[in-house]
Short mmCIF file of C-alpha atoms in Angstrom, two decimals:
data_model
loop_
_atom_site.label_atom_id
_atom_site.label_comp_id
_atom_site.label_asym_id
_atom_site.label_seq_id
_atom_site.Cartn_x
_atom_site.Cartn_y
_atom_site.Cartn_z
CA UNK A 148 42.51 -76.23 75.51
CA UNK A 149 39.68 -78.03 77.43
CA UNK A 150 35.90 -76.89 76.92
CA UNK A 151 33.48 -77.98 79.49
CA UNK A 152 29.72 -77.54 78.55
CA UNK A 153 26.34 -77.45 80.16
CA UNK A 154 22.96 -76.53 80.47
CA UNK A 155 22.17 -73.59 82.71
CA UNK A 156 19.20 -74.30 85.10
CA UNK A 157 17.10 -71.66 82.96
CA UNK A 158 17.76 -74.07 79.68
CA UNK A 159 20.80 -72.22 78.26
CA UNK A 160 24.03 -74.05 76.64
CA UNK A 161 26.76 -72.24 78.14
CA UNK A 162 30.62 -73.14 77.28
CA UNK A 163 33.58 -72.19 79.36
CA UNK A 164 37.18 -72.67 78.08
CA UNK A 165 39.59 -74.28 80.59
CA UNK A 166 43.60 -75.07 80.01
CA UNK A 167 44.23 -77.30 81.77
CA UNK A 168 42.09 -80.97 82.58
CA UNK A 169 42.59 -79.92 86.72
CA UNK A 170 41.10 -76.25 85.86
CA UNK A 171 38.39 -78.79 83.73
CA UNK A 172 37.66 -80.87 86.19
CA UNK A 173 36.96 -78.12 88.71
CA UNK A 174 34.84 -76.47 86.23
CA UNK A 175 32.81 -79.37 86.24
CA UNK A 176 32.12 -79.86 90.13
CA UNK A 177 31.20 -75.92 90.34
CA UNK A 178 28.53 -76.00 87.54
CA UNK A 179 27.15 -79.51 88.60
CA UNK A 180 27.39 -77.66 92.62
CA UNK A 181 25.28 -74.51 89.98
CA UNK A 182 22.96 -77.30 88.84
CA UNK A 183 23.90 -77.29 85.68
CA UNK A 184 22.88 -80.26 84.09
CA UNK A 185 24.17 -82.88 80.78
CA UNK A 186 27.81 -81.46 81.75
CA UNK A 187 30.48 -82.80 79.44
CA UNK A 188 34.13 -81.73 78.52
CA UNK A 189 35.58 -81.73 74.87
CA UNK A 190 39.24 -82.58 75.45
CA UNK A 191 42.09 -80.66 73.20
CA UNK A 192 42.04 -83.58 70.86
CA UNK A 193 38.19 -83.30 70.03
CA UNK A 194 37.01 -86.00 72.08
CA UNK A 195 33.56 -85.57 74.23
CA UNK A 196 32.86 -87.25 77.31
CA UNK A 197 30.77 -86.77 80.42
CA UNK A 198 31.99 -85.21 83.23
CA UNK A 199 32.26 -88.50 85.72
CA UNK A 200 33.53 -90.22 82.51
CA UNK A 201 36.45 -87.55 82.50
CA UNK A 202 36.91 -87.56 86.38
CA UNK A 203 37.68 -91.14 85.55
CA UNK A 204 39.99 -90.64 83.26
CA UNK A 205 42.20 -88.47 84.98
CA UNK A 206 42.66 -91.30 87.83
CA UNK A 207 42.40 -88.72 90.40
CA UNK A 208 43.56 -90.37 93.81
CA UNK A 209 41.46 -90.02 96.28
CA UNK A 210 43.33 -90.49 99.55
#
């Protein structure tokens, strides 16, 4: 399972679960769309990263 974190606009920490990295990556674009801000995602392994560090990651291509 995928978590994606952020900071609400009013301040808040809020944490959504995601299964999948696609359904985490979308979750990212929405709340940084929300502007949410410090958005990261905690892979199932335990490792953190930002979210345009884990858009990387997943080699998404483009065209």
């Amino acid at each position: 399972m995928f978590t994606v974190k952020g900071v609400d606009p009013s301040g808040r920490v809020v944490v959504f679960a995601c299964g999948t990295d696609e359904q985490a990556m979308e979750k990212t674009w929405e709340l940084q769309r929300r502007g949410f801000r410090d958005v990261v995602v905690v892979d199932p392994s335990g490792r953190v990263q930002a979210a345009a560090a884990f858009e990387r990651s997943l080699d998404i291509d483009w065209d």
